[in-house]
CSV table of C-alpha atoms in Angstrom, one decimal:
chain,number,residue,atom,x,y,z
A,242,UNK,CA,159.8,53.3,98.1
A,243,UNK,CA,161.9,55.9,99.4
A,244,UNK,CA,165.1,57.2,98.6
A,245,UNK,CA,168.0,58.6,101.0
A,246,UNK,CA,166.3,58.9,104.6
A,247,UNK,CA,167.0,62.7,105.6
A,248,UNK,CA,167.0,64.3,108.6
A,249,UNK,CA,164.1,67.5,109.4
A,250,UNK,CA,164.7,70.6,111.6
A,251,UNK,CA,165.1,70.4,114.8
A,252,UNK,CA,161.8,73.5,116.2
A,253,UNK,CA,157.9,73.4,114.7
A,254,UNK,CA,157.9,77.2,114.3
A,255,UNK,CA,154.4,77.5,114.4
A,256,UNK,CA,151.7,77.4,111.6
A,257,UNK,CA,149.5,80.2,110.2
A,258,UNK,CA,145.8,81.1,110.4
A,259,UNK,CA,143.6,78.3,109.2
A,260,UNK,CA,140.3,78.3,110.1
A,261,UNK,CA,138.1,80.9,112.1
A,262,UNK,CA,135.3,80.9,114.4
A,263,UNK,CA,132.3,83.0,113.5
A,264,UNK,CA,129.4,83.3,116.1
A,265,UNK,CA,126.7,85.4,115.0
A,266,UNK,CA,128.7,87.0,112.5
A,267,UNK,CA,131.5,87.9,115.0
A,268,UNK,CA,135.1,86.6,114.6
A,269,UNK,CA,135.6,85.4,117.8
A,270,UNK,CA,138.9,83.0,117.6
A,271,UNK,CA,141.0,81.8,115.1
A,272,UNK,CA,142.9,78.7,115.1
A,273,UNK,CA,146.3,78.1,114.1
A,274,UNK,CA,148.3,75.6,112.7
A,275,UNK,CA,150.1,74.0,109.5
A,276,UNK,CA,148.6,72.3,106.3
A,277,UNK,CA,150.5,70.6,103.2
A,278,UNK,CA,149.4,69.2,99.7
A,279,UNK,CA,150.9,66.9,97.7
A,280,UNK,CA,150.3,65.9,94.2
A,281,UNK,CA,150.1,62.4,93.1
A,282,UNK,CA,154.1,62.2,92.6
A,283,UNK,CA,154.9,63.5,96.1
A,284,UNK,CA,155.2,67.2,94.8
A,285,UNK,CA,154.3,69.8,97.6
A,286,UNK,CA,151.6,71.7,95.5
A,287,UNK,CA,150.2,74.2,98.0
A,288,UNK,CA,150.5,74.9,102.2
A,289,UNK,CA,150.5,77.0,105.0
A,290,UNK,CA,152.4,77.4,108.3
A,291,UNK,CA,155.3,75.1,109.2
A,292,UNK,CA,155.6,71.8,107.0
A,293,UNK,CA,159.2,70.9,107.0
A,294,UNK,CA,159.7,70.8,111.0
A,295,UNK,CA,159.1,68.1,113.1
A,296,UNK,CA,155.5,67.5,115.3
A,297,UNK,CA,154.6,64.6,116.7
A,298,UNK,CA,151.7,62.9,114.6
A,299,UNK,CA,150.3,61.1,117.6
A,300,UNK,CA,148.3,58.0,116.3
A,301,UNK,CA,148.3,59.3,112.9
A,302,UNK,CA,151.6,57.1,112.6
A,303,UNK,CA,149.7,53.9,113.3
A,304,UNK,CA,149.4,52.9,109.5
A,305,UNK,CA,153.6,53.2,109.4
A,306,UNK,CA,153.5,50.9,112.8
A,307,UNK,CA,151.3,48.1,111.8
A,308,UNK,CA,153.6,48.3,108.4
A,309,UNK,CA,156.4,47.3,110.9
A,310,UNK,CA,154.6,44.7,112.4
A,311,UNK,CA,153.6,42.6,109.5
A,312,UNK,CA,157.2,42.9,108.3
A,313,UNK,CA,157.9,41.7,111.7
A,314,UNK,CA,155.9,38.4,112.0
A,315,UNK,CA,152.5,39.8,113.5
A,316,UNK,CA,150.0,36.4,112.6
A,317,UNK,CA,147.2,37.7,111.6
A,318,UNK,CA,145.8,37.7,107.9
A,319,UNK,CA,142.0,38.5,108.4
A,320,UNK,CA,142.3,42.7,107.0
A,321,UNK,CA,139.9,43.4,109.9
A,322,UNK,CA,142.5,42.8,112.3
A,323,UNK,CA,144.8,44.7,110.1
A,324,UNK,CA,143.1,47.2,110.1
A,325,UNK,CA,142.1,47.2,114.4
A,326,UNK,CA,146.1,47.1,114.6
A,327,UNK,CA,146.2,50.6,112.9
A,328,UNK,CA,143.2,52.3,114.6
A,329,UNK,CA,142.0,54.4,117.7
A,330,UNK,CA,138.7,52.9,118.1
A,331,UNK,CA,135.8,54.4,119.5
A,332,UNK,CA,135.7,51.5,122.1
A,333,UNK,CA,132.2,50.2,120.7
A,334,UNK,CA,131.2,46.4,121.2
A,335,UNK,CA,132.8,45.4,118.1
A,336,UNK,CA,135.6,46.5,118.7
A,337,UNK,CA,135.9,45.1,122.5
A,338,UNK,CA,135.1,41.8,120.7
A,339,UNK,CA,138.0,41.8,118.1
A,340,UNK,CA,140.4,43.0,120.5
A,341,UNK,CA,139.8,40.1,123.2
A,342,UNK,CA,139.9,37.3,120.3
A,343,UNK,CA,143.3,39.0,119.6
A,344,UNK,CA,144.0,38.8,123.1
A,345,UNK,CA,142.7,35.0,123.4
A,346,UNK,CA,144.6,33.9,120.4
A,347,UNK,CA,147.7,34.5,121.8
A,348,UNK,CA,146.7,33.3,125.1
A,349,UNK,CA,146.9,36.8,127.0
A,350,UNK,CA,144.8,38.2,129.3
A,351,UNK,CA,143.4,42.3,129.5
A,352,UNK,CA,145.9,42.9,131.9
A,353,UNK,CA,148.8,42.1,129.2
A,354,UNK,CA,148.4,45.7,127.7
A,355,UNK,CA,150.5,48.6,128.6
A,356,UNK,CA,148.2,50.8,127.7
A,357,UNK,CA,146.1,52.5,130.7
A,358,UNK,CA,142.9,52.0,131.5
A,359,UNK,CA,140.3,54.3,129.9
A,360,UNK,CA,136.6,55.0,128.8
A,361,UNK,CA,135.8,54.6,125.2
A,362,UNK,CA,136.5,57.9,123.1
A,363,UNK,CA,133.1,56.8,121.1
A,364,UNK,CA,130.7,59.1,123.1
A,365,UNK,CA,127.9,56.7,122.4
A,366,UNK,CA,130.1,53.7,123.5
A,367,UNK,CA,130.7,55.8,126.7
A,368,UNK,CA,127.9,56.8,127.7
A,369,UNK,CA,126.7,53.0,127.5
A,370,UNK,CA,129.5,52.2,129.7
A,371,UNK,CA,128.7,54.5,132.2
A,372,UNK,CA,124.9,54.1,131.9
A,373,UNK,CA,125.8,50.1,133.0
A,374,UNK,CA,127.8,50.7,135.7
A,375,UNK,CA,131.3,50.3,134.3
A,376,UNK,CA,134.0,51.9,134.5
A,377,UNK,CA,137.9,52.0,132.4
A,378,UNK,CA,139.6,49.4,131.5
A,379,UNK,CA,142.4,49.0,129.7
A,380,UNK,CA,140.6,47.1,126.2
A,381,UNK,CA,138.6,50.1,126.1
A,382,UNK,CA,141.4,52.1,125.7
A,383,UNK,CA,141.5,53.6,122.1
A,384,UNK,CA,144.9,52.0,121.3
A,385,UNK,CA,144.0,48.4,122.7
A,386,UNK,CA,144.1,47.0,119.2
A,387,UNK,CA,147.5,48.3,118.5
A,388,UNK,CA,149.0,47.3,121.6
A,389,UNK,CA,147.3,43.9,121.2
A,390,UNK,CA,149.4,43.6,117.5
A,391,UNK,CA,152.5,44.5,119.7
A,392,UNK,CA,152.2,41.7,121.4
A,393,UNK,CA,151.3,39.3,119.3
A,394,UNK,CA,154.4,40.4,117.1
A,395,UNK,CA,156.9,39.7,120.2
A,396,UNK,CA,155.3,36.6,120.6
A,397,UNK,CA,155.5,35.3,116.9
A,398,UNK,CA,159.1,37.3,116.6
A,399,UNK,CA,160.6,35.4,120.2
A,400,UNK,CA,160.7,39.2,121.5
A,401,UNK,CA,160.0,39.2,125.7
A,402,UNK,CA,156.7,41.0,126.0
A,403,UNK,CA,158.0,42.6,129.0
A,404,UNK,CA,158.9,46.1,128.0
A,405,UNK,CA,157.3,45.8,124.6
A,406,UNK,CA,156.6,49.6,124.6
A,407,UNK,CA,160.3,50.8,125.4
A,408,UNK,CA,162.0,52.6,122.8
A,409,UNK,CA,165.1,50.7,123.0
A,410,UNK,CA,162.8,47.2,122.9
A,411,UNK,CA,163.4,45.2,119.2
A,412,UNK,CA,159.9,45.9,118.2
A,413,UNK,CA,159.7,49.5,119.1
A,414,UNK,CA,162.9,49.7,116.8
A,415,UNK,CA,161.6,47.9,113.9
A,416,UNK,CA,158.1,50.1,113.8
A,417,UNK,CA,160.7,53.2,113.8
A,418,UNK,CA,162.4,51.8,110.5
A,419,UNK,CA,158.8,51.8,108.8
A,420,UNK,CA,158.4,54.9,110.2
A,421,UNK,CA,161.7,56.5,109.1
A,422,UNK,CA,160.9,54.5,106.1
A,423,UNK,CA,158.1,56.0,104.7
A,424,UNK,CA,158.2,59.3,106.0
A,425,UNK,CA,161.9,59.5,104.0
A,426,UNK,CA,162.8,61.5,107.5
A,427,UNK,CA,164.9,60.6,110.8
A,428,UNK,CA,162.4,61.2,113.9
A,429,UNK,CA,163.6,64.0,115.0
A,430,UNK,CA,162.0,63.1,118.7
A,431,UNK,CA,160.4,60.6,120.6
A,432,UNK,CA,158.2,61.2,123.1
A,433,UNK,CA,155.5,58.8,124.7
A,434,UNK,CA,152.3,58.7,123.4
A,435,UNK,CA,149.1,58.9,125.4
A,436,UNK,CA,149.2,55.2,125.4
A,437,UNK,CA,152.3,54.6,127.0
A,438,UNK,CA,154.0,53.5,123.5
A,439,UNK,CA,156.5,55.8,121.7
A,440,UNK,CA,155.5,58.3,119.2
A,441,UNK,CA,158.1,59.9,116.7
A,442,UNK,CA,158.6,63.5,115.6
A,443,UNK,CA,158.3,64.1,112.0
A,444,UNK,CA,157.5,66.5,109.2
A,445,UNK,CA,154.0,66.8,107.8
A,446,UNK,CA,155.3,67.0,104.3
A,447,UNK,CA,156.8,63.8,105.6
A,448,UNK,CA,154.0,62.3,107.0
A,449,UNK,CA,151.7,63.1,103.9
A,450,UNK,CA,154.3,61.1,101.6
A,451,UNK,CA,154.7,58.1,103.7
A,452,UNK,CA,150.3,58.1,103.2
A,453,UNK,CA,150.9,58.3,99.5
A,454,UNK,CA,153.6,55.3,99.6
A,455,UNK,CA,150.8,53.7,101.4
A,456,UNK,CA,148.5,53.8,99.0
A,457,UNK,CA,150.7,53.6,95.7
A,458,UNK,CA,152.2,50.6,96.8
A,459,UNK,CA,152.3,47.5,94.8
A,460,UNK,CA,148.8,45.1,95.1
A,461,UNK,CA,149.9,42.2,97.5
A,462,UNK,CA,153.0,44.2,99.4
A,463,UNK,CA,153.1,44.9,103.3
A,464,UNK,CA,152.0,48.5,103.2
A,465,UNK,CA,149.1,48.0,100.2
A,466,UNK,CA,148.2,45.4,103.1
A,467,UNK,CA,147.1,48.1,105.6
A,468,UNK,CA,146.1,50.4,103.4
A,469,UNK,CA,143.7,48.3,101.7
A,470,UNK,CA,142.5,47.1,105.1
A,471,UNK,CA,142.1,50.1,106.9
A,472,UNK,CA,140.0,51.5,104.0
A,473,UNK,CA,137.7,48.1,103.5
A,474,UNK,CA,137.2,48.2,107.3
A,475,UNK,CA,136.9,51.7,108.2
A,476,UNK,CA,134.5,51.2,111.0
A,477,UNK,CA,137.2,49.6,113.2
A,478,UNK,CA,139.6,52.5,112.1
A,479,UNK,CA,137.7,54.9,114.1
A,480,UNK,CA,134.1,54.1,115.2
A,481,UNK,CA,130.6,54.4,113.5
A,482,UNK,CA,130.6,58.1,113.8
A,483,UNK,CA,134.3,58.8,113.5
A,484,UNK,CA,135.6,61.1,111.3
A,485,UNK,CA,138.1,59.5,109.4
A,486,UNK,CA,135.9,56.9,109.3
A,487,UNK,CA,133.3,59.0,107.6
A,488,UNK,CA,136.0,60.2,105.2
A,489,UNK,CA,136.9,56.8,103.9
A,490,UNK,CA,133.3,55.6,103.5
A,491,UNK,CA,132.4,58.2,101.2
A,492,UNK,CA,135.7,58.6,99.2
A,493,UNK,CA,136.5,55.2,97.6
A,494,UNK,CA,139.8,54.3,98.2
A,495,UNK,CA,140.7,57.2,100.8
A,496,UNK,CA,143.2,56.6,103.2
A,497,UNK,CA,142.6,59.1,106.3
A,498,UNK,CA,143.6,58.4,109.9
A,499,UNK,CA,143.3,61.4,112.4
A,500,UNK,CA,145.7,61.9,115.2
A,501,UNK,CA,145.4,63.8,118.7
A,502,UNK,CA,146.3,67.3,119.1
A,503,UNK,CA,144.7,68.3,116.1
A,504,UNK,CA,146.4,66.0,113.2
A,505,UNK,CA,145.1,64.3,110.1
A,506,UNK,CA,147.0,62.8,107.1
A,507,UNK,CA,144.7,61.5,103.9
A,508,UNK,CA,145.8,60.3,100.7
A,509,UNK,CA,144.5,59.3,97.6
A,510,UNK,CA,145.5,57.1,94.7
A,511,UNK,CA,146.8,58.7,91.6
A,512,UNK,CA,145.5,62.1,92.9
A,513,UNK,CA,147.8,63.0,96.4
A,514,UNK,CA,148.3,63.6,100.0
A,515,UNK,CA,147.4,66.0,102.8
A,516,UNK,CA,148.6,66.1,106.2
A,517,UNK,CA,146.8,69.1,108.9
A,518,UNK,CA,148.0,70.3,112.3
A,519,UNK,CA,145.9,72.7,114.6
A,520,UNK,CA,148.9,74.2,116.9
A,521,UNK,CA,146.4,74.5,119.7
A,522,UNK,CA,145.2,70.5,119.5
A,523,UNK,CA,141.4,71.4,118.6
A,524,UNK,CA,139.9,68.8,116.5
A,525,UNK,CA,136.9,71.1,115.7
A,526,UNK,CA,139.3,73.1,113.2
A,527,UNK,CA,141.1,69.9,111.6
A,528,UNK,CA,138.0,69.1,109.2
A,529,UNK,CA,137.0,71.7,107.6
A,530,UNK,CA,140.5,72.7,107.1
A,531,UNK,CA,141.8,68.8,106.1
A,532,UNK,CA,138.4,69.8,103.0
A,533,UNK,CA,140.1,73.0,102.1
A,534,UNK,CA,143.0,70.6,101.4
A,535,UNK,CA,141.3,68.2,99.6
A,536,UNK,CA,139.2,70.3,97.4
A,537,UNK,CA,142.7,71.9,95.8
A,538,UNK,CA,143.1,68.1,94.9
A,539,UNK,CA,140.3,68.2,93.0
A,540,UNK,CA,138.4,66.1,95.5
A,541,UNK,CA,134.3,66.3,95.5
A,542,UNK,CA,132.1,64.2,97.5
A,543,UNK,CA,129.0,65.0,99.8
A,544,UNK,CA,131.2,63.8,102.8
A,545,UNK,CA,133.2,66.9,102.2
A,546,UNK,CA,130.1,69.4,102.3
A,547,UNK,CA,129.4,68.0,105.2
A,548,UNK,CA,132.8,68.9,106.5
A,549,UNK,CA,133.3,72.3,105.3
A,550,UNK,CA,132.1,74.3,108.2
A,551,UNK,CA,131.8,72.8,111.6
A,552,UNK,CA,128.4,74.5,112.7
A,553,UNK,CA,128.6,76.4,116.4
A,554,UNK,CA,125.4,76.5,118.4
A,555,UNK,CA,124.0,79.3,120.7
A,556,UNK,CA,120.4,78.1,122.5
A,557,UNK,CA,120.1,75.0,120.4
A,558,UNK,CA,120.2,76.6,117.3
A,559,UNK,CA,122.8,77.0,114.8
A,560,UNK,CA,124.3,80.6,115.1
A,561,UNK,CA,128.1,80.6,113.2
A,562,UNK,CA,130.4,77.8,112.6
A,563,UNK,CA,133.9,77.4,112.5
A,564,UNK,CA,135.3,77.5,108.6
A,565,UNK,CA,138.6,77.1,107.0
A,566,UNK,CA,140.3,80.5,106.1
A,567,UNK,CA,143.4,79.2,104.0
């Protein structure tokens, strides 16, 4: 585990070019942003941009939180659930259905989550929605299965539910330790995340060791706990099309979780960590930047071709793309 927590700086300066985007053999943008590599004993072996100031990983983090909740009490031993705890799901039907029998073990209705009521992310799952008549709700919400853990931890820790996603509440403090834990920093910040619950501010060099911790962790322990589940259950991670999702299935034992405005952290057993951030939140540039990363690991899989370039489309047809430039 880590050593002596330390503190990170206090302003994200920025990152530097990482990708482009070529239509019809024009340049016409470029996107921005900060990339780091680790090697399998936590040694920063190549980046670009800003990796030692604090941004704010957004659900990227969720691996560190449901660490805090096991260590807290949260009853659930099925990895499945484990792994729903730690995911932004793509709101299709099975993961509606593990989320309510989280819900109904505990005895709590929809209406128990803080987090606000939304469509599925899953484009498929919403367009079905929508296609039926419905509308948002609140277990369609991406972070539904991590809010659900949240509650079930108060409930099996004595913690009132009421307020469960306040900083200051006893849950929200014990998912900062693993946090702070992991990531060896201090959150520099804490804002609130899109789903009402508090995100912390920290490094990405810290945020690609806490992923390595993850998955070097002894068999059996807390954290091999969620890394093992999150990568036998990648589906409810993300969704059937997601793309860490994608990444997991066709690396074996990859550990990959995205994050919004443009983050994703991955790690890998005995071979290192990445962690990416697109300053201007696009996801389009994340990928084929997060396999720039991964290839100076030594990493090879078809997933990865897949990923390289992100193609761009003029009439239907493919006319450019948008490819990594670090």
């Amino acid at each position: 585990m880590v050593g002596t927590v330390h503190p990170v700086g206090k302003t994200y300066e920025g990152g530097a070019p990482l990708a482009e985007v070529v239509r019809s053999g024009f340049v016409e943008g470029v996107h921005r942003g900060s990339v780091v590599v680790l090697d399998a004993t936590g040694a920063t072996v190549a980046g670009a941009g800003d990796v030692t100031s604090p941004v704010f990983p957004r659900s990227a983090n969720k691996p560190m939180q449901a660490v805090g909740m096991l260590r807290a009490g949260l009853p659930v031993t099925d990895p499945a659930d484990v792994a729903l705890v730690s995911a932004s799901h793509a709101g299709e039907e099975f993961h509606l259905a593990r989320v309510g029998a989280l819900l109904a073990r505990a005895g709590l209705a929809e209406s128990a989550l803080h987090c606000p009521p939304d469509l599925p992310v899953g484009e498929a799952a919403r367009a079905a929605v929508l296609r039926a008549g419905g509308g948002p709700s609140r277990i369609q919400m991406n972070c539904s299965g991590k809010h659900s853990g949240m509650l079930l931890t108060c409930g099996a820790a004595g913690w009132a539910r009421d307020g469960y996603w306040r900083p200051e509440h006893p849950l929200q403090q014990r998912l900062r330790d693993a946090i702070e834990e992991f990531t060896g920093e201090r959150a520099a910040a804490v804002g609130v995340d899109g789903c009402g619950a508090p995100v912390l501010a920290v490094s990405l060099t810290g945020l690609a060791g806490a992923y390595l911790r993850l998955v070097s962790a002894e068999p059996g322990s807390v954290p091999r706990t969620v890394a093992d589940a999150m990568r036998a259950h990648p589906e409810l991670v993300g969704g059937t099309e997601a793309d860490d999702t994608r990444l997991m299935r066709g690396i074996p034992g990859l550990l990959a979780k995205v994050g919004a405005e443009g983050v994703i952290a991955a790690a890998l057993p005995g071979v290192g960590a990445v962690a990416v951030k697109i300053d201007d939140g696009a996801g389009r540039a994340r990928m084929p930047v997060l396999v720039s990363a991964l290839r100076r690991l030594g990493v090879a899989a078809p997933v990865l071709t897949e990923y390289a370039e992100l193609p761009l489309f003029g009439g239907g047809v493919p006319v450019g793309a948008v490819r990594p430039v670090w």
